[in-house]
mmCIF file of C-alpha atoms in Angstrom:
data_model
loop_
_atom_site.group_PDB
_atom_site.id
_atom_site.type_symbol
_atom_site.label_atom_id
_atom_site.label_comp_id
_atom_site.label_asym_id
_atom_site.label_seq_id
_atom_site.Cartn_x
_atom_site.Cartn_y
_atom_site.Cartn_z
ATOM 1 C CA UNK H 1 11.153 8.294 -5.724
ATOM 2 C CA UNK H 2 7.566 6.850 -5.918
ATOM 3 C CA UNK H 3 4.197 9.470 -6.530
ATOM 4 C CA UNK H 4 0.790 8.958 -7.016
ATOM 5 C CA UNK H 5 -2.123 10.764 -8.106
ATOM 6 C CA UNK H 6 -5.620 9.651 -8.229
ATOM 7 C CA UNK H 7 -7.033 8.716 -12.220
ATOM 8 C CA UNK H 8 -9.671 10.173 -13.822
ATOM 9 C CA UNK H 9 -10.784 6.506 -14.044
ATOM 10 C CA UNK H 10 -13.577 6.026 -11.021
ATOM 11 C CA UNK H 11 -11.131 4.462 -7.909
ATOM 12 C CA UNK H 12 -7.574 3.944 -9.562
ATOM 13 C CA UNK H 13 -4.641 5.276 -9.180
ATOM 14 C CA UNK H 14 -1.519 6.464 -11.393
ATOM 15 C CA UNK H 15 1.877 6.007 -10.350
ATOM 16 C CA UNK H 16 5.381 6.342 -10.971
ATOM 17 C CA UNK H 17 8.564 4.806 -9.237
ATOM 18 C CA UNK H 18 11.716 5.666 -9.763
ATOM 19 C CA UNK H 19 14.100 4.044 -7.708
ATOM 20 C CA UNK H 20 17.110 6.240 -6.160
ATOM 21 C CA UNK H 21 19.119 2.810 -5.505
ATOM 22 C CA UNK H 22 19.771 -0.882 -6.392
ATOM 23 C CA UNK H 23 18.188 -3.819 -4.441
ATOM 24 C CA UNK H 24 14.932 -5.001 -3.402
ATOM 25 C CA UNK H 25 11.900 -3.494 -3.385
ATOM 26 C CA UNK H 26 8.742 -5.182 -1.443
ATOM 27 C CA UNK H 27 5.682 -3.968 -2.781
ATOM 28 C CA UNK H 28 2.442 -4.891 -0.163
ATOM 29 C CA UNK H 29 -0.741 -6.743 -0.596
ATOM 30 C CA UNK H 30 -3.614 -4.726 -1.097
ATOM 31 C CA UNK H 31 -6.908 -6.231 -3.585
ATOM 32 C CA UNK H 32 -5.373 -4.984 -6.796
ATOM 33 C CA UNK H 33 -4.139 -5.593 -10.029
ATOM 34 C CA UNK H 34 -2.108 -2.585 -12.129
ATOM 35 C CA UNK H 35 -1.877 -2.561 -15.239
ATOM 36 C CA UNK H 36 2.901 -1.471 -15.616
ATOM 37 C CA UNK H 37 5.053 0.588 -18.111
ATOM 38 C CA UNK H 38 8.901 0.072 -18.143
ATOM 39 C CA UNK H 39 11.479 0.140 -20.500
ATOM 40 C CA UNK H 40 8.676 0.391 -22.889
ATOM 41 C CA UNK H 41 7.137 -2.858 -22.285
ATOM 42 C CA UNK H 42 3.782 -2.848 -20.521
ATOM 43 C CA UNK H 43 3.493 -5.741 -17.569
ATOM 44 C CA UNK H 44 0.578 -6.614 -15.675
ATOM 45 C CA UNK H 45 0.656 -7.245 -11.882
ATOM 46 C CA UNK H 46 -1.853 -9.878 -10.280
ATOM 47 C CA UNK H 47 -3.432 -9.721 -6.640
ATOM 48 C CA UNK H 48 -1.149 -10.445 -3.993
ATOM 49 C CA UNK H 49 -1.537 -12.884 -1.434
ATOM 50 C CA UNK H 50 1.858 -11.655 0.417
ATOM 51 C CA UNK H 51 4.175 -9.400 -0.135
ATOM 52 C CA UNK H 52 6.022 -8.998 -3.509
ATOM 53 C CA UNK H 53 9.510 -8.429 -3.500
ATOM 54 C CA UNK H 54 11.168 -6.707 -6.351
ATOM 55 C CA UNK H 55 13.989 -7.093 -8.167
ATOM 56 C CA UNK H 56 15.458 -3.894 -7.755
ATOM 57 C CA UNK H 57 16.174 -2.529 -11.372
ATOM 58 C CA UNK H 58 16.948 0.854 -11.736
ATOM 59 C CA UNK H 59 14.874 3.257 -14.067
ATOM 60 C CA UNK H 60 11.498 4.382 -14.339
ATOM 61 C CA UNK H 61 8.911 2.815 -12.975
ATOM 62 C CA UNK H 62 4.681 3.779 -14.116
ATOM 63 C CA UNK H 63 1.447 2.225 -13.500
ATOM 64 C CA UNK H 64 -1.897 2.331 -13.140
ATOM 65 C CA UNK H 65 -3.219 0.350 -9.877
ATOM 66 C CA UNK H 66 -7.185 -0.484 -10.818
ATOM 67 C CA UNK H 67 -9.591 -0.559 -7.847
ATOM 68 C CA UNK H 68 -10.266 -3.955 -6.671
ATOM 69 C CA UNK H 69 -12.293 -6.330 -8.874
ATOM 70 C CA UNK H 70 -12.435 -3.890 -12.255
ATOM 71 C CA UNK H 71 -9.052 -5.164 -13.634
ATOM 72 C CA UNK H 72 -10.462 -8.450 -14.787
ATOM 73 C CA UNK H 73 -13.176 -6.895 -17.180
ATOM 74 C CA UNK H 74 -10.457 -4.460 -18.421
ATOM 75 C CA UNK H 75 -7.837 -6.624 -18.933
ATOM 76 C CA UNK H 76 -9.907 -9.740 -19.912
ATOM 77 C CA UNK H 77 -8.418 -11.896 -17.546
ATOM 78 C CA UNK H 78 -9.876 -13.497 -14.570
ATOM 79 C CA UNK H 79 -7.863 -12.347 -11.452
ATOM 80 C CA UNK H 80 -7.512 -15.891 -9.933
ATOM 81 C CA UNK H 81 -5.290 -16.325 -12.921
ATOM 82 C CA UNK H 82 -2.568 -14.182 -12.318
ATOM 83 C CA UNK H 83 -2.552 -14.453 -8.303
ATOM 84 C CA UNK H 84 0.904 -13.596 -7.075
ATOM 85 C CA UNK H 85 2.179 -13.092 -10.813
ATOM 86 C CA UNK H 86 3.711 -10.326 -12.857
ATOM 87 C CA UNK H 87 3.370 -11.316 -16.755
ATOM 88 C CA UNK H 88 4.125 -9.391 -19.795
ATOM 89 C CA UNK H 89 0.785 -8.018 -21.373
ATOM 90 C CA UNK H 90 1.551 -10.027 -24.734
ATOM 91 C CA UNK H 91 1.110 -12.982 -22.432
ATOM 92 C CA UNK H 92 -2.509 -12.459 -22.315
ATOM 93 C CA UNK H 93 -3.769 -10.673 -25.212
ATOM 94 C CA UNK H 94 -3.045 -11.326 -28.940
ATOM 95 C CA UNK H 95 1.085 -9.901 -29.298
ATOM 96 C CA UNK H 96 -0.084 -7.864 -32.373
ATOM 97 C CA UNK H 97 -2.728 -6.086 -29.837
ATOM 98 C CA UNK H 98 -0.829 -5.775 -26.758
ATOM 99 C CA UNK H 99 2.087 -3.918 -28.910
ATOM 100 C CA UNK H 100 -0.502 -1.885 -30.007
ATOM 101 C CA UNK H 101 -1.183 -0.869 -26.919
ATOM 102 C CA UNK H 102 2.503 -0.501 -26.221
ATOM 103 C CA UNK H 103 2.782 1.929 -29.205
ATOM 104 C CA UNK H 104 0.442 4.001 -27.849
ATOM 105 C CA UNK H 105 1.636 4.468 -24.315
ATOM 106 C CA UNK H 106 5.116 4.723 -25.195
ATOM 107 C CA UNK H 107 3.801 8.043 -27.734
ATOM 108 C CA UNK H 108 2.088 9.767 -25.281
ATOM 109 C CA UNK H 109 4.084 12.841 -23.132
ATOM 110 C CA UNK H 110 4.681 10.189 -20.286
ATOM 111 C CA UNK H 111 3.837 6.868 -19.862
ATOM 112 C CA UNK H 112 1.744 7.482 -16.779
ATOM 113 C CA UNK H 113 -0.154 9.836 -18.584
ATOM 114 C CA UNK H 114 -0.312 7.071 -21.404
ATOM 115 C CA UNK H 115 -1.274 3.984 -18.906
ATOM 116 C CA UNK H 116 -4.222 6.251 -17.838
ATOM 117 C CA UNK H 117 -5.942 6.803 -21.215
ATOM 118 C CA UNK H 118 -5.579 3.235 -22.242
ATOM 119 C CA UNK H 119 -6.914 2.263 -19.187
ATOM 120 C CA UNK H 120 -9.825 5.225 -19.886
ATOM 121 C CA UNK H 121 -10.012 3.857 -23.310
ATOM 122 C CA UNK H 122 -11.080 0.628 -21.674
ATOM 123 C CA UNK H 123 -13.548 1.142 -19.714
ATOM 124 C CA UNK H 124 -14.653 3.243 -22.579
ATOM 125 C CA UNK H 125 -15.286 -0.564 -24.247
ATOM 126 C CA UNK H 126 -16.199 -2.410 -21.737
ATOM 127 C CA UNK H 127 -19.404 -3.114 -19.448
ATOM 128 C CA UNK H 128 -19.176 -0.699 -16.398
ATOM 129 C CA UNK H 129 -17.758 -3.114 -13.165
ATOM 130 C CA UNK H 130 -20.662 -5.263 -11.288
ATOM 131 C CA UNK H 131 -21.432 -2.460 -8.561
ATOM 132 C CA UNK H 132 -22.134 -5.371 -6.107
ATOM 133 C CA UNK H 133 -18.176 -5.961 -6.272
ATOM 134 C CA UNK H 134 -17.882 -2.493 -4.903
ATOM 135 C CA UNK H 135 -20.397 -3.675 -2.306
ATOM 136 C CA UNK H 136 -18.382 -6.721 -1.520
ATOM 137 C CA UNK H 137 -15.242 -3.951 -1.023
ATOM 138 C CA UNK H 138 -17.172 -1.852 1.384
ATOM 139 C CA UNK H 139 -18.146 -4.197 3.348
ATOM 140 C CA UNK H 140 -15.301 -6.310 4.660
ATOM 141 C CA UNK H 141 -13.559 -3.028 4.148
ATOM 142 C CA UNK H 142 -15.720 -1.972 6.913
ATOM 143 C CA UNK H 143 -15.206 -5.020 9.164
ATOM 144 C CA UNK H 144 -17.972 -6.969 8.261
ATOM 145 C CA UNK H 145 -17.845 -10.337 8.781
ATOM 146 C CA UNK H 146 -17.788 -13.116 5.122
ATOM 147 C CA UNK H 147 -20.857 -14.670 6.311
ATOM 148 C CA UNK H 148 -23.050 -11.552 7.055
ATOM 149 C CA UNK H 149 -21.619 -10.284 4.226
ATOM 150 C CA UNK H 150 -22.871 -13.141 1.478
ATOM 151 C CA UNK H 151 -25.791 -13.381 3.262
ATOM 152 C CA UNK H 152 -26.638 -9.081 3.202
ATOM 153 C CA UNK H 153 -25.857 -9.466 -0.641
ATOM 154 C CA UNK H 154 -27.961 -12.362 -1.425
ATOM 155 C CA UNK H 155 -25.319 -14.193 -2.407
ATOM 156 C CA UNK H 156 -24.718 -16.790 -0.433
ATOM 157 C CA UNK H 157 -20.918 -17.864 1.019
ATOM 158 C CA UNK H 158 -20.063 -20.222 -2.307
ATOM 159 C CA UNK H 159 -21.592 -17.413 -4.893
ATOM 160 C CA UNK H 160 -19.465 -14.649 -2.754
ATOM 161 C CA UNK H 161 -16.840 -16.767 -3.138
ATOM 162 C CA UNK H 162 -16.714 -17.776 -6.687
ATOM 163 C CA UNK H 163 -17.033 -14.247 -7.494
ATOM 164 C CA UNK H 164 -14.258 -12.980 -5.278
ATOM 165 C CA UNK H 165 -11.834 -15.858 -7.353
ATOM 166 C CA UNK H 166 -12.473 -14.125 -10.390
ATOM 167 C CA UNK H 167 -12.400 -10.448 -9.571
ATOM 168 C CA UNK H 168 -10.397 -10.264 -7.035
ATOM 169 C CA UNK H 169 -7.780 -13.487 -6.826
ATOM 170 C CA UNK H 170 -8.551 -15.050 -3.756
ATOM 171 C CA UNK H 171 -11.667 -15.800 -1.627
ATOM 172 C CA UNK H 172 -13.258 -12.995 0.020
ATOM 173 C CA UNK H 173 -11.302 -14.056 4.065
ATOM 174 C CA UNK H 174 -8.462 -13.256 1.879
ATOM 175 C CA UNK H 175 -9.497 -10.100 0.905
ATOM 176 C CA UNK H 176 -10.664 -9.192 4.278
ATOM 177 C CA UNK H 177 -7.235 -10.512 5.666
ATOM 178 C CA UNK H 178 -5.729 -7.687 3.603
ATOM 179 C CA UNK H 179 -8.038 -4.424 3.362
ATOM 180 C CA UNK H 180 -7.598 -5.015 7.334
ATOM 181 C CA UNK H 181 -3.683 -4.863 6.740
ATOM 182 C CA UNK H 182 -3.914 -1.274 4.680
ATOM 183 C CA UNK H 183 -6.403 -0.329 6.879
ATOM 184 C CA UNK H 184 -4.106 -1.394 9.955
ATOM 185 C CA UNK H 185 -1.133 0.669 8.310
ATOM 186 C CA UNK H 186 -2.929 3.751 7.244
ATOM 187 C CA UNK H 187 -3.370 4.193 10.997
ATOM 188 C CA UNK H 188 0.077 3.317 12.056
ATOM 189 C CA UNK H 189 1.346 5.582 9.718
ATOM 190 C CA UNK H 190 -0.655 8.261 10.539
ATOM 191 C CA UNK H 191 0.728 7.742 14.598
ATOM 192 C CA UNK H 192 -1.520 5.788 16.550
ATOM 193 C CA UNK H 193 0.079 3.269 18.692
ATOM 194 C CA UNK H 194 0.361 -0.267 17.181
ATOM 195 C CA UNK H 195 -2.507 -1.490 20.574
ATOM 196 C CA UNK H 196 -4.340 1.521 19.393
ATOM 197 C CA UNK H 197 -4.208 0.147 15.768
ATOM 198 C CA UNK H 198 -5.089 -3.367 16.225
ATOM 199 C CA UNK H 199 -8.026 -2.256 18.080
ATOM 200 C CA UNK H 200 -9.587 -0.219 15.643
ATOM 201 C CA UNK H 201 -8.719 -2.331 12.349
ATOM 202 C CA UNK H 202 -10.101 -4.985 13.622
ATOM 203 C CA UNK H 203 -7.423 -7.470 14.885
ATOM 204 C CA UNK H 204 -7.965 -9.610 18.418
ATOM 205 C CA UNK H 205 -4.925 -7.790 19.804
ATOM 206 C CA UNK H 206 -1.201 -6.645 18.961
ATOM 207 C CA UNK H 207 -0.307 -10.338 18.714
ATOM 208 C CA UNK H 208 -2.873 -10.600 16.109
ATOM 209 C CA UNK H 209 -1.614 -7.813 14.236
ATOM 210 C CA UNK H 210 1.783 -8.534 14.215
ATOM 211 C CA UNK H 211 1.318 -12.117 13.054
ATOM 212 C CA UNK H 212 -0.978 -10.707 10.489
ATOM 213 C CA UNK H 213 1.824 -7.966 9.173
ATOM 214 C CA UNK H 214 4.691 -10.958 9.432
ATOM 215 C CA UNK H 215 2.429 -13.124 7.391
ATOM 216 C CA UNK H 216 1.655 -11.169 4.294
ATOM 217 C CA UNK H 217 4.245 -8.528 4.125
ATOM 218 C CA UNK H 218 7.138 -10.386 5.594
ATOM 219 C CA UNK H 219 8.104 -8.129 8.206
ATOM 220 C CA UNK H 220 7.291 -6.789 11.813
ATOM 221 C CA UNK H 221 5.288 -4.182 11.931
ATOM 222 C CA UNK H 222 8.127 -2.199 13.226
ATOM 223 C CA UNK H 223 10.319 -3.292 10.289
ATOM 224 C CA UNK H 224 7.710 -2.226 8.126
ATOM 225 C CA UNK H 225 6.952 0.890 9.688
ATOM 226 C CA UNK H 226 10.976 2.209 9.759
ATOM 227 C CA UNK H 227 11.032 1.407 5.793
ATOM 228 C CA UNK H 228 8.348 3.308 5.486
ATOM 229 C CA UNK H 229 9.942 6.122 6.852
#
């Protein structure tokens, strides 16, 4: 059974899986990285460019999924890096400091509760996320095209670039390419026809929309839809 909540860490959200069944899980693409507890190790997931399947393993599941572009700073880690990767977190920081960590989680009264005040502990250390990486967000969240985008910033297309490598994985079409695919779901799911959908998310047509789905979750959108459910 998977739940979420949202953190008291500005835009994430804690989480816990645990899976009812064996077999293969397929988790979507959507801008972040989380920061995983299970079996007492902590894992880290990069950005996804498609969708991740999962080996299946039964047991308890918890995480912390960090709003897009704030993991890197966090986690010390440029996003690019770990694109389409899950790595153990002693795979990026020091082993003595990432069992540290470990310790800590694994003490507190559940490790979702633990993941969120390490990940509060953090940001506690670090330098508060570049706001215009929020901007970036917003905006193709919103539709808007790369160009106007970069050029509304003041960034230009290769500074909006280089800075969408690092914080969130991929260049900013890429990140576009996938807000549009939550944003084309959260409508789905909440009933609107898949015409209806493609409209307002922002795709040319259904055809669009259903290439898109097939491309970076693997599935028809019909597929996808009934596992949803």
């Amino acid at each position: 059974m998977y739940a979420e909540r949202a953190s008291r860490l500005t835009g994430a959200v804690v989480w816990t899986n645990t899976p009812t069944e064996p077999g293969p899980g397929r988790v979507l693409p959507d801008g972040c990285m989380d920061l995983l507890w299970y079996d007492g190790r902590l894992l880290v997931a990069g950005p996804d460019t498609r969708a991740y399947v999962t080996e299946g393993a039964l047991g308890r599941w918890a995480g912390v999924r960090f709003y897009p572009g704030t993991a890197p700073a966090l986690l010390e880690v440029p996003a690019d890096e770990l694109r389409d990767r899950r790595v153990d977190l002693t795979d990026l920081w020091p082993a003595a400091r990432a069992r540290r960590l470990a310790a800590r989680v694994n003490a507190a009264p559940d490790p979702a509760t633990g993941l969120e005040q390490a990940a509060l502990s953090r940001a506690a250390e670090t330098e508060p996320p570049d706001p215009l990486l929020r901007r970036v967000v917003a905006a193709l969240d919103a539709g808007r095209p790369v160009a106007a985008t970069a050029d509304e910033l003041g960034i230009g297309a290769r500074g909006l670039h280089r800075r969408s490598l690092a914080a969130f994985g991929y260049g900013p079409k890429t990140l576009a390419r996938v807000l549009r695919l939550q944003r084309a779901l959260a409508l789905a799911r909440d009933g609107a026809p898949l015409a209806e959908t493609a409209a307002r998310a922002g795709f040319a047509d259904q055809a669009h929309l259903a290439r898109d789905v097939r491309e970076l979750a693997g599935l028809s959108p019909g597929e996808l839809l009934r596992r949803r459910g």
